[in-house]
CSV table of N, CA and C in Angstrom, one decimal:
chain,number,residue,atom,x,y,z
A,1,UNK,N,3.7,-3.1,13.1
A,1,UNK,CA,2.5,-3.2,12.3
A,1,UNK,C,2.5,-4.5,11.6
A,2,UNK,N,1.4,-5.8,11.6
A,2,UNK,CA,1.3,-6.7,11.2
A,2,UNK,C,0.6,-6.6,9.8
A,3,UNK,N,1.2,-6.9,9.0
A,3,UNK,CA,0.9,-7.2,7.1
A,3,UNK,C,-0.2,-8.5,7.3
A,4,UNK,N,-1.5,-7.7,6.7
A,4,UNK,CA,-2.6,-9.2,6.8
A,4,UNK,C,-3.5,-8.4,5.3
A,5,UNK,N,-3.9,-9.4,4.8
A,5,UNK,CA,-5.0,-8.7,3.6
A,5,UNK,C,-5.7,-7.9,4.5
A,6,UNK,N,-6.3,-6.8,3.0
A,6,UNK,CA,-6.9,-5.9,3.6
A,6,UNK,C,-7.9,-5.9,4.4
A,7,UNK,N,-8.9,-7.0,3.8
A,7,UNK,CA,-10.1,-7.5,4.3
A,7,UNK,C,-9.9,-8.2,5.8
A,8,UNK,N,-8.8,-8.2,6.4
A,8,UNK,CA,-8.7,-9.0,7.4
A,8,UNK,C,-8.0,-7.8,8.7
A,9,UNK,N,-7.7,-6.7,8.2
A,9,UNK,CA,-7.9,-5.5,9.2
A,9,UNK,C,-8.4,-5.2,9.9
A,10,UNK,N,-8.5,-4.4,11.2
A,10,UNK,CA,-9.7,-3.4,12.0
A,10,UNK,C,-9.9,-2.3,11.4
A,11,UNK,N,-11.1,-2.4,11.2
A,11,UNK,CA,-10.8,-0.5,10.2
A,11,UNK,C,-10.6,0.2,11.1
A,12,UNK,N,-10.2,1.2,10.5
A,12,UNK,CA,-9.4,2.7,10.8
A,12,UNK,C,-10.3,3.5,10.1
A,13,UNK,N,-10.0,5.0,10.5
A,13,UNK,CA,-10.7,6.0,9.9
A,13,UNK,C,-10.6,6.3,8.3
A,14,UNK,N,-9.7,5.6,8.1
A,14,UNK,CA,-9.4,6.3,6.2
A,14,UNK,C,-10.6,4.5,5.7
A,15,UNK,N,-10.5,3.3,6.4
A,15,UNK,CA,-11.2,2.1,6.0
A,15,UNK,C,-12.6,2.3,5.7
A,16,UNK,N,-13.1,3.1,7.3
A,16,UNK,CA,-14.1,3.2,6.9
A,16,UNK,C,-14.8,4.4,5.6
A,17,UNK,N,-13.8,5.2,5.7
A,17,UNK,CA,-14.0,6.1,4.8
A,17,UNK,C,-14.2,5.8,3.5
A,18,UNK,N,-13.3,4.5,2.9
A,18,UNK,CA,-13.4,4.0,1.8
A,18,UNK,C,-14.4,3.0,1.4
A,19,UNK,N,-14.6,2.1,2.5
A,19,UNK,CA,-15.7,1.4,2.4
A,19,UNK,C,-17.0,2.0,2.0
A,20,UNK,N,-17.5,3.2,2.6
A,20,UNK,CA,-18.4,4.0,2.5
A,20,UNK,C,-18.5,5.0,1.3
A,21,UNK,N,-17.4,3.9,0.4
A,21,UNK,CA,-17.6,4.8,-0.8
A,21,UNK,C,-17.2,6.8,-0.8
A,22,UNK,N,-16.4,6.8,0.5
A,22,UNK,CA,-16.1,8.7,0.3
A,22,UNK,C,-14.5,8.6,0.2
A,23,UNK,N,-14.5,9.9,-0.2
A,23,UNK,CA,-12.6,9.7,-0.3
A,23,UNK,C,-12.6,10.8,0.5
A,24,UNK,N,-11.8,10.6,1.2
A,24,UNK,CA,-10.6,12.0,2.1
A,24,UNK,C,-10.0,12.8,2.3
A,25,UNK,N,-9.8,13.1,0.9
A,25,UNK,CA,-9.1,13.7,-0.3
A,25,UNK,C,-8.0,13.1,-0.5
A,26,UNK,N,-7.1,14.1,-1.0
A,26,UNK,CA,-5.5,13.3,-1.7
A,26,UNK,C,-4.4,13.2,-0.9
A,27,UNK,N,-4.8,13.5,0.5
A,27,UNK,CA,-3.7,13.1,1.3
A,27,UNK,C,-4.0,11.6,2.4
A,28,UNK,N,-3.3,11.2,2.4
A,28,UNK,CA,-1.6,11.2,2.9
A,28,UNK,C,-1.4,10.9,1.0
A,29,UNK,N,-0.7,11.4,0.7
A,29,UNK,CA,0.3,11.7,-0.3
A,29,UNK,C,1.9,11.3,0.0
A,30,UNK,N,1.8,10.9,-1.6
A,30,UNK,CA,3.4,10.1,-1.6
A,30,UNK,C,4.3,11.3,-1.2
A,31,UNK,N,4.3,12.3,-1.4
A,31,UNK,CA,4.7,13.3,-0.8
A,31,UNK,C,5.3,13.1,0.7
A,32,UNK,N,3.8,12.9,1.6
A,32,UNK,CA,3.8,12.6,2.9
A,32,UNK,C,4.7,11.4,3.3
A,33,UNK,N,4.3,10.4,2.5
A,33,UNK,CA,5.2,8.9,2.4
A,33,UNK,C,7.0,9.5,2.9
A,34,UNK,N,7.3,9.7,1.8
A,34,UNK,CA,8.7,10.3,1.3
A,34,UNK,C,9.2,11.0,2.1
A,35,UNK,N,8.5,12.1,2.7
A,35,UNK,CA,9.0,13.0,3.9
A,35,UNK,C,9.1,12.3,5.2
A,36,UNK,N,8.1,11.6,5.6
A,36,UNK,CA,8.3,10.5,6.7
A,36,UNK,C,9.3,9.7,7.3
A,37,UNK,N,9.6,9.1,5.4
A,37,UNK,CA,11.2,7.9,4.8
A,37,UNK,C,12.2,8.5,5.3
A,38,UNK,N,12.5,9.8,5.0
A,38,UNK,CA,13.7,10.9,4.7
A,38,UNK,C,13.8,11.2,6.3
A,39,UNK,N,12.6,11.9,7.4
A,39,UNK,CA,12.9,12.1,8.2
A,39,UNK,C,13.6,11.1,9.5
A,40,UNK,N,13.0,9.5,8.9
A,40,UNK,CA,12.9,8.4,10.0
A,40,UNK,C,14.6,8.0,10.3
A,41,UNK,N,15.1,8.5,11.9
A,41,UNK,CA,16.2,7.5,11.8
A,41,UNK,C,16.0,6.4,12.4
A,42,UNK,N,14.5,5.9,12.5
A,42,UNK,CA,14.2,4.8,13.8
A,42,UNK,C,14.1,3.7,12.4
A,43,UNK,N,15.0,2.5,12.8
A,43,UNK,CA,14.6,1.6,11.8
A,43,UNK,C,13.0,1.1,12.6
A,44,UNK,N,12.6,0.8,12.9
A,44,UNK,CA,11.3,0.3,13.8
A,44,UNK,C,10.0,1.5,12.9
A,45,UNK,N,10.6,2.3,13.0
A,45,UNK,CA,9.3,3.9,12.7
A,45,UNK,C,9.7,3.3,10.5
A,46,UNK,N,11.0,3.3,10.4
A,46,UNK,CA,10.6,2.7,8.7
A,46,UNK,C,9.7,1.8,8.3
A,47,UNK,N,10.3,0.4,9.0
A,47,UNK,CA,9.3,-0.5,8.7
A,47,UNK,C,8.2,-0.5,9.0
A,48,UNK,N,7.1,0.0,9.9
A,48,UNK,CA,5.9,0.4,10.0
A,48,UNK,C,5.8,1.1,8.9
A,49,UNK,N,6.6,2.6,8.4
A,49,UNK,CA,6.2,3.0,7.1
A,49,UNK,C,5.9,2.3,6.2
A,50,UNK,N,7.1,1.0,5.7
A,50,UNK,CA,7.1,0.3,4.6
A,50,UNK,C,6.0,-0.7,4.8
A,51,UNK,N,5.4,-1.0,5.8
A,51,UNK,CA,4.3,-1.7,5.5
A,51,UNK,C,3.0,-1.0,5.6
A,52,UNK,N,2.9,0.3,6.1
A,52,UNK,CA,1.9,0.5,6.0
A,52,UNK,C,2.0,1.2,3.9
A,53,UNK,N,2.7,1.1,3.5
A,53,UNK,CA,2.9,1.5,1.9
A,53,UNK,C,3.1,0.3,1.3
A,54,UNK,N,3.1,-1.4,1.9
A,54,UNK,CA,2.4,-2.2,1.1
A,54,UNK,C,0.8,-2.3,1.4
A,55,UNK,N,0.2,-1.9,2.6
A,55,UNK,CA,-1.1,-1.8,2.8
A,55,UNK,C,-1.7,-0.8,1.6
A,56,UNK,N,-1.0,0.6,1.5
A,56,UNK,CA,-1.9,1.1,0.2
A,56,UNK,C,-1.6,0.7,-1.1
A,57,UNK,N,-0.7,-0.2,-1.3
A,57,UNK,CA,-0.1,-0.8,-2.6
A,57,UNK,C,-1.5,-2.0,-2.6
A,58,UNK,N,-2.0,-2.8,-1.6
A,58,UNK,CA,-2.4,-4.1,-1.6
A,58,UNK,C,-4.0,-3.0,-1.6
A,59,UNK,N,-4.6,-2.2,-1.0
A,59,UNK,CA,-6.0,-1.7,-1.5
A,59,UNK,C,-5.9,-1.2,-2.6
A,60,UNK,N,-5.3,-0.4,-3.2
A,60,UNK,CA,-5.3,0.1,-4.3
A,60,UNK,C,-5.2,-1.1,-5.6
A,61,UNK,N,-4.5,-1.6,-5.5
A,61,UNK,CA,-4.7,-2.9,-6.6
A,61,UNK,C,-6.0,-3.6,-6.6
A,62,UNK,N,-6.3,-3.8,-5.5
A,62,UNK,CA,-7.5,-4.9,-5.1
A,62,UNK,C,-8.8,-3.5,-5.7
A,63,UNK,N,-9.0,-2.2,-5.5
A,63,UNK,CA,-10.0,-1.1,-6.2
A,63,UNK,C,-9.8,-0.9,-7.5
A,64,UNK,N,-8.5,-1.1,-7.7
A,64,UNK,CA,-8.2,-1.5,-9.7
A,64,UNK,C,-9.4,-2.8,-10.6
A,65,UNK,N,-8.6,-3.5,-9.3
A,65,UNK,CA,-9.4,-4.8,-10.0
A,65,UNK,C,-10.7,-4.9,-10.1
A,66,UNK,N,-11.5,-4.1,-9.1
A,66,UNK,CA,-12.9,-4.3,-8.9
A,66,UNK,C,-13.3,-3.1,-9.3
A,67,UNK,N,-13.0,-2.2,-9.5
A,67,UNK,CA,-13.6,-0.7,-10.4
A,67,UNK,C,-13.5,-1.1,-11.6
A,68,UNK,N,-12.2,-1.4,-12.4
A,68,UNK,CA,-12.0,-1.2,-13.8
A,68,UNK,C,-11.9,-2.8,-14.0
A,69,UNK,N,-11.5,-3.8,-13.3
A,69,UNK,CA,-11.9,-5.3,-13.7
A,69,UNK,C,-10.5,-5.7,-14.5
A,70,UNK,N,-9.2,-5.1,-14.5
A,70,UNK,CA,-8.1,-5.5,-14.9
A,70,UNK,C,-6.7,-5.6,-13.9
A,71,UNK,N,-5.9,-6.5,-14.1
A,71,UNK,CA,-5.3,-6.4,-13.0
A,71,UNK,C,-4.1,-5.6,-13.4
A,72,UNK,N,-3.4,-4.4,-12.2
A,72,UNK,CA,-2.7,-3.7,-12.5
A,72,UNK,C,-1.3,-4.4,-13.0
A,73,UNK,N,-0.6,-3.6,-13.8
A,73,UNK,CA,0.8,-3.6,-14.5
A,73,UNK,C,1.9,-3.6,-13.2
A,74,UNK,N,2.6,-4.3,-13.5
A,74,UNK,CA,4.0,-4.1,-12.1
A,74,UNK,C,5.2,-3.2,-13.0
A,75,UNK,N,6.1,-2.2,-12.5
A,75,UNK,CA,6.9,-1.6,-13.0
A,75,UNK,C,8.0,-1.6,-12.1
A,76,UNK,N,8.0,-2.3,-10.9
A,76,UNK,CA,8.8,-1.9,-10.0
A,76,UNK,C,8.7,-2.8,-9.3
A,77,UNK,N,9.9,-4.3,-9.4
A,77,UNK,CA,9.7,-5.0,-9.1
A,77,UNK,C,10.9,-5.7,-8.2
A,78,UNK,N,10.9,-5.8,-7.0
A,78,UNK,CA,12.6,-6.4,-6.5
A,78,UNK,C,12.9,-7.9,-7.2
A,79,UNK,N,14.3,-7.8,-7.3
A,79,UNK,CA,14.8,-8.8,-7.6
A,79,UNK,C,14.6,-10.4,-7.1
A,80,UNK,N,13.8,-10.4,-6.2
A,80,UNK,CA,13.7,-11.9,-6.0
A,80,UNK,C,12.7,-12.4,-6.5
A,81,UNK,N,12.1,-11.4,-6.6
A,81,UNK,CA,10.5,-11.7,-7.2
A,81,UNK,C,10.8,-11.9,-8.9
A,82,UNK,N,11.4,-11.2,-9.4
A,82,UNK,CA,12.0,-11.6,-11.1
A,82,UNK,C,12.3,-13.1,-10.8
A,83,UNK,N,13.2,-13.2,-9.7
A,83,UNK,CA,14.0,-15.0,-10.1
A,83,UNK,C,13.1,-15.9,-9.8
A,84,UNK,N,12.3,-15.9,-8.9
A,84,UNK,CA,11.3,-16.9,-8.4
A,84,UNK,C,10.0,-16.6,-9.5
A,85,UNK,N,9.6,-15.5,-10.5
A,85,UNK,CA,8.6,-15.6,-11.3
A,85,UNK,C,9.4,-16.4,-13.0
A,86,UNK,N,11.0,-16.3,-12.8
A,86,UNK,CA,11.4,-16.5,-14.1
A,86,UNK,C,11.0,-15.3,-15.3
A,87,UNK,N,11.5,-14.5,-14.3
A,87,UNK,CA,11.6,-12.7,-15.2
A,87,UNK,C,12.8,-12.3,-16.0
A,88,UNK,N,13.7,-13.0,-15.1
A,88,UNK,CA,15.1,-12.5,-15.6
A,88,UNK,C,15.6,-13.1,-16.5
């Protein structure tokens, strides 16, 4: 799975769902995430997970910013990213 902004995707059925302003409901759920994580022994089947879980990290921020007009808080942040922002 190739990591590109969102806006630079092919939609998919949940894209267009969002675009059009409907929600889907509350799944796929971190729930679902987690169970996925736990079940995968394919490293190949992880990292598809882990990117498609920066894909809902990178829409959800970018619907933060444009719904509510603030940019979201980071609480969970890897360490390289502390030394190259001068966090640590």
């Amino acid at each position: 799975m190739e990591s590109k902004h969102p806006h630079e995707r092919s939609q998919t059925p949940d894209d267009q769902h969002h675009r059009a302003g409907k929600s889907i409901g509350y799944k796929p759920s971190v729930w679902y995430y987690r169970r996925a994580a736990r079940a995968s022994q394919d490293p190949e089947a992880l990292r598809a997970l882990c990117l498609l879980l920066c894909r809902e990290l990178e829409l959800l921020k970018s619907w933060v910013r444009t719904a509510l007009g603030v940019v979201p808080p980071k609480w969970c942040v890897l360490p390289e990213e502390k030394r190259d922002k001068g966090w640590e």
